[in-house]
Amino acid sequence: MAQKGRFITFEGIDGCGKSTQSRLMFKFLRDNAFPVLWTREPGGSDGAEQIRKLLVEGEPGRWSAETEMLLFNAARRDHLERTILPALERGETVICDRFADSTRVYQGATRQDLRATVDALHQLMIGVEPDLTFVIDMEPTAALSRGLERNSGEDRFEDFGLPFQEKLRAGFLALTQEFPDRCKLIDGSDTPAAVHADIRALLMPLLT
Ligand code: TYD
């Protein structure tokens, strides 16, 4: 029987390079004949992609932190049911650009002290943790200019500004201490190829 697949997530502040890195890892695994799926949050299923638009477009103050948390969890539940769990059942490695750690940091640790609520909701409605998470760390000034340069129209979170990104960075660093076995800290300031090599060295022992 095929071994159940591994669930791998990439996390970090806006513009840290996690999307580039998650795609590089996806391509590397695919090119080396590993069964693999790339997906992202918010999004990753039809319904969750629709919810994504509500979350990433519009004014920074469009939603309260509580409403935002519910929307992220609604999107995540659909994504889990329709994309992530079926792929893991098929034995695929799932590479996901952001997952519940983003909610812990963005909604739980920064705008209000909502972390306990975030955890309770996660346990009730999601209940799944990745096997391994790469937290890509970067200086917020550099990351923010990268993110806004893309001009994607999805800048609602970038638009909260630099102090918010500083808080997020601290939140992600704290997660690597809270979950040291699962969350690996990666220095994202090097070239994409060098960062990819660091990540590969940590991931491949889990997959081979
Ligand atoms: P993402 O598409 O990863 O943006 P980027 O590639 O610019 O990092 O995520 C969109 C935004 O949603 C991002 O600013 C982080 C935020 N977010 C949360 O606040 N909570 C969450 O649970 C998730 C998954 C994302």
Tab-separated table of C-alpha atoms and ligand atoms in Angstrom:
chain	number	residue	atom	x	y	z
A	1	MET	CA	0.000	0.000	0.000
A	2	ALA	CA	1.266	3.462	-0.861
A	3	GLN	CA	2.559	5.390	2.106
A	4	LYS	CA	0.382	8.345	3.001
A	5	GLY	CA	1.920	11.532	1.603
A	6	ARG	CA	3.768	14.211	3.534
A	7	PHE	CA	2.339	17.653	4.132
A	8	ILE	CA	4.911	20.453	3.773
A	9	THR	CA	4.195	24.163	4.284
A	10	PHE	CA	6.076	27.391	3.574
A	11	GLU	CA	5.530	30.414	5.799
A	12	GLY	CA	6.889	33.905	6.318
A	13	ILE	CA	6.120	37.600	5.999
A	14	ASP	CA	4.842	39.170	2.771
A	15	GLY	CA	7.553	39.189	0.085
A	16	CYS	CA	9.933	36.831	1.939
A	17	GLY	CA	10.268	34.546	-1.088
A	18	LYS	CA	8.199	31.620	0.162
A	19	SER	CA	6.164	31.433	-3.044
A	20	THR	CA	9.341	31.236	-5.149
A	21	GLN	CA	10.767	28.636	-2.785
A	22	SER	CA	7.655	26.496	-2.597
A	23	ARG	CA	7.507	26.437	-6.411
A	24	LEU	CA	11.207	25.601	-6.739
A	25	MET	CA	10.721	22.675	-4.372
A	26	PHE	CA	7.632	21.536	-6.259
A	27	LYS	CA	9.568	21.584	-9.554
A	28	PHE	CA	12.525	19.782	-8.056
A	29	LEU	CA	10.321	16.970	-6.719
A	30	ARG	CA	8.273	16.709	-9.901
A	31	ASP	CA	11.410	16.593	-12.063
A	32	ASN	CA	12.738	13.810	-9.860
A	33	ALA	CA	9.588	11.724	-10.246
A	34	PHE	CA	8.149	12.254	-6.763
A	35	PRO	CA	4.324	12.408	-6.744
A	36	VAL	CA	3.745	15.997	-5.649
A	37	LEU	CA	1.079	18.690	-5.574
A	38	TRP	CA	1.606	22.458	-5.157
A	39	THR	CA	-1.141	24.499	-3.580
A	40	ARG	CA	-1.607	27.735	-1.653
A	41	GLU	CA	-3.634	29.583	0.940
A	42	PRO	CA	-5.842	31.417	1.031
A	43	GLY	CA	-7.142	29.403	-1.919
A	44	GLY	CA	-6.245	26.030	-3.350
A	45	SER	CA	-9.792	24.909	-4.196
A	46	ASP	CA	-12.545	26.613	-6.212
A	47	GLY	CA	-14.488	27.774	-3.169
A	48	ALA	CA	-11.400	28.843	-1.252
A	49	GLU	CA	-10.128	30.862	-4.232
A	50	GLN	CA	-13.430	32.758	-4.180
A	51	ILE	CA	-13.033	33.458	-0.466
A	52	ARG	CA	-9.427	34.572	-1.188
A	53	LYS	CA	-10.676	37.537	-3.195
A	54	LEU	CA	-12.664	38.745	-0.182
A	55	LEU	CA	-9.554	38.552	1.959
A	56	VAL	CA	-6.710	39.965	-0.102
A	57	GLU	CA	-8.438	42.762	-2.002
A	58	GLY	CA	-9.867	46.023	-0.677
A	59	GLU	CA	-9.222	48.269	2.283
A	60	PRO	CA	-6.960	47.118	5.151
A	61	GLY	CA	-9.826	47.754	7.612
A	62	ARG	CA	-12.419	45.864	5.595
A	63	TRP	CA	-12.782	43.021	8.132
A	64	SER	CA	-12.403	42.744	11.874
A	65	ALA	CA	-9.746	40.262	13.007
A	66	GLU	CA	-12.515	37.877	14.109
A	67	THR	CA	-14.343	37.944	10.784
A	68	GLU	CA	-11.056	37.525	8.968
A	69	MET	CA	-10.211	34.488	11.066
A	70	LEU	CA	-13.542	32.877	10.196
A	71	LEU	CA	-13.048	33.546	6.472
A	72	PHE	CA	-9.539	32.051	6.535
A	73	ASN	CA	-10.851	28.981	8.326
A	74	ALA	CA	-13.768	28.588	5.919
A	75	ALA	CA	-11.338	28.731	3.004
A	76	ARG	CA	-8.951	26.311	4.750
A	77	ARG	CA	-11.672	23.767	5.506
A	78	ASP	CA	-12.722	23.665	1.837
A	79	HIS	CA	-9.087	23.468	0.729
A	80	LEU	CA	-8.435	20.581	3.138
A	81	GLU	CA	-11.510	18.600	2.152
A	82	ARG	CA	-11.156	19.012	-1.580
A	83	THR	CA	-7.443	19.333	-2.273
A	84	ILE	CA	-5.035	18.538	0.573
A	85	LEU	CA	-6.510	15.411	2.190
A	86	PRO	CA	-7.321	13.643	-1.116
A	87	ALA	CA	-3.755	14.246	-2.351
A	88	LEU	CA	-2.242	12.948	0.900
A	89	GLU	CA	-4.486	9.886	0.654
A	90	ARG	CA	-3.139	9.268	-2.855
A	91	GLY	CA	0.344	9.281	-1.340
A	92	GLU	CA	1.415	12.612	-2.817
A	93	THR	CA	3.688	15.135	-1.148
A	94	VAL	CA	1.643	18.292	-0.693
A	95	ILE	CA	3.587	21.555	-0.883
A	96	CYS	CA	1.453	24.370	0.466
A	97	ASP	CA	2.281	28.078	0.322
A	98	ARG	CA	0.955	29.238	3.747
A	99	PHE	CA	-1.339	27.313	6.103
A	100	ALA	CA	-2.556	27.617	9.707
A	101	ASP	CA	0.688	29.182	10.983
A	102	SER	CA	-0.193	32.272	8.937
A	103	THR	CA	-3.479	32.551	10.844
A	104	ARG	CA	-1.659	32.073	14.158
A	105	VAL	CA	0.693	34.910	13.295
A	106	TYR	CA	-1.417	37.320	11.210
A	107	GLN	CA	-4.743	37.048	13.039
A	108	GLY	CA	-3.593	35.620	16.379
A	109	ALA	CA	-0.501	37.510	17.359
A	110	THR	CA	-0.673	40.933	15.808
A	111	ARG	CA	-3.945	42.786	15.606
A	112	GLN	CA	-5.371	41.606	18.910
A	113	ASP	CA	-4.605	38.926	21.399
A	114	LEU	CA	-6.676	36.355	19.577
A	115	ARG	CA	-4.265	33.459	19.605
A	116	ALA	CA	-6.375	31.339	22.003
A	117	THR	CA	-9.412	31.781	19.750
A	118	VAL	CA	-7.337	30.960	16.677
A	119	ASP	CA	-6.133	27.757	18.334
A	120	ALA	CA	-9.609	26.719	19.490
A	121	LEU	CA	-11.090	27.265	16.035
A	122	HIS	CA	-8.215	25.419	14.395
A	123	GLN	CA	-8.668	22.444	16.675
A	124	LEU	CA	-12.404	22.362	16.114
A	125	MET	CA	-12.541	22.827	12.341
A	126	ILE	CA	-9.129	21.934	10.886
A	127	GLY	CA	-7.186	19.693	13.271
A	128	VAL	CA	-4.337	19.000	10.845
A	129	GLU	CA	-0.700	20.082	11.203
A	130	PRO	CA	1.985	19.871	8.518
A	131	ASP	CA	4.766	17.293	8.833
A	132	LEU	CA	7.327	20.030	8.191
A	133	THR	CA	7.130	23.825	7.901
A	134	PHE	CA	9.767	26.148	6.467
A	135	VAL	CA	9.674	29.633	7.958
A	136	ILE	CA	11.548	31.908	5.585
A	137	ASP	CA	12.999	34.820	7.498
A	138	MET	CA	13.783	38.172	5.928
A	139	GLU	CA	14.344	41.770	6.874
A	140	PRO	CA	10.889	43.418	6.491
A	141	THR	CA	12.101	46.516	4.583
A	142	ALA	CA	13.584	44.375	1.820
A	143	ALA	CA	10.637	41.975	1.820
A	144	LEU	CA	8.045	44.742	1.682
A	145	SER	CA	9.628	46.481	-1.311
A	146	ARG	CA	9.745	43.145	-3.115
A	147	GLY	CA	6.074	42.464	-2.346
A	148	LEU	CA	4.739	45.852	-3.413
A	149	GLU	CA	6.918	45.846	-6.562
A	150	ARG	CA	4.798	42.986	-7.838
A	151	ASN	CA	1.790	45.333	-7.903
A	152	SER	CA	-0.554	42.360	-7.821
A	153	GLY	CA	-3.694	44.148	-6.604
A	154	GLU	CA	-3.588	41.764	-3.624
A	155	ASP	CA	-1.809	44.128	-1.277
A	156	ARG	CA	-4.330	44.439	1.509
A	157	PHE	CA	-1.934	42.955	4.078
A	158	GLU	CA	1.159	44.693	2.671
A	159	ASP	CA	-0.799	47.935	3.023
A	160	PHE	CA	-0.771	47.583	6.824
A	161	GLY	CA	2.838	48.845	6.551
A	162	LEU	CA	6.294	48.225	7.973
A	163	PRO	CA	5.574	48.079	11.755
A	164	PHE	CA	2.973	45.375	11.022
A	165	GLN	CA	5.538	43.381	9.026
A	166	GLU	CA	8.027	43.725	11.921
A	167	LYS	CA	5.434	42.242	14.280
A	168	LEU	CA	4.753	39.437	11.834
A	169	ARG	CA	8.434	38.620	11.589
A	170	ALA	CA	8.639	38.348	15.381
A	171	GLY	CA	5.520	36.173	15.347
A	172	PHE	CA	7.004	33.736	12.838
A	173	LEU	CA	10.295	33.578	14.747
A	174	ALA	CA	8.342	32.768	17.919
A	175	LEU	CA	6.611	29.886	16.112
A	176	THR	CA	9.967	28.252	15.346
A	177	GLN	CA	10.577	28.224	19.109
A	178	GLU	CA	7.091	27.038	19.968
A	179	PHE	CA	7.213	24.150	17.466
A	180	PRO	CA	10.949	23.457	17.052
A	181	ASP	CA	10.519	19.964	15.602
A	182	ARG	CA	8.087	21.027	12.912
A	183	CYS	CA	9.033	24.643	12.082
A	184	LYS	CA	12.478	25.133	10.557
A	185	LEU	CA	13.919	28.630	10.286
A	186	ILE	CA	15.432	29.432	6.892
A	187	ASP	CA	17.505	32.533	6.129
A	188	GLY	CA	15.773	34.016	3.093
A	189	SER	CA	18.317	36.767	2.398
A	190	ASP	CA	20.589	34.602	0.230
A	191	THR	CA	20.058	33.877	-3.503
A	192	PRO	CA	16.986	31.796	-4.398
A	193	ALA	CA	19.246	28.878	-5.406
A	194	ALA	CA	21.104	28.933	-2.080
A	195	VAL	CA	17.873	29.159	-0.064
A	196	HIS	CA	16.467	26.271	-2.102
A	197	ALA	CA	19.551	24.169	-1.316
A	198	ASP	CA	19.077	24.804	2.439
A	199	ILE	CA	15.444	23.743	2.255
A	200	ARG	CA	16.182	20.661	0.172
A	201	ALA	CA	18.785	19.479	2.667
A	202	LEU	CA	16.148	19.526	5.415
A	203	LEU	CA	13.277	18.095	3.377
A	204	MET	CA	14.802	15.215	1.452
A	205	PRO	CA	15.498	12.964	4.465
A	206	LEU	CA	11.755	13.021	5.180
A	207	LEU	CA	10.854	11.942	1.644
A	208	THR	CA	13.469	9.282	0.938
B	1	TYD	P1	-0.234	35.232	0.006
B	1	TYD	O1	-0.987	34.943	-1.240
B	1	TYD	O2	0.690	34.193	0.495
B	1	TYD	O3	0.541	36.607	-0.217
B	1	TYD	P2	2.100	36.843	-0.459
B	1	TYD	O4	2.496	35.959	-1.606
B	1	TYD	O5	2.126	38.309	-0.768
B	1	TYD	O6	2.786	36.489	0.805
B	1	TYD	O7	-1.250	35.575	1.179
B	1	TYD	C1	-2.135	36.654	1.074
B	1	TYD	C2	-2.217	37.409	2.374
B	1	TYD	O8	-3.059	36.736	3.326
B	1	TYD	C3	-0.866	37.575	3.031
B	1	TYD	O9	-0.647	38.949	3.284
B	1	TYD	C4	-0.985	36.826	4.321
B	1	TYD	C5	-2.446	36.772	4.603
B	1	TYD	N1	-2.896	35.583	5.392
B	1	TYD	C6	-3.428	35.774	6.669
B	1	TYD	O10	-3.492	36.902	7.176
B	1	TYD	N2	-3.880	34.676	7.368
B	1	TYD	C7	-3.844	33.415	6.844
B	1	TYD	O11	-4.290	32.446	7.510
B	1	TYD	C8	-3.289	33.234	5.517
B	1	TYD	C9	-3.239	31.867	4.912
B	1	TYD	C10	-2.828	34.356	4.835
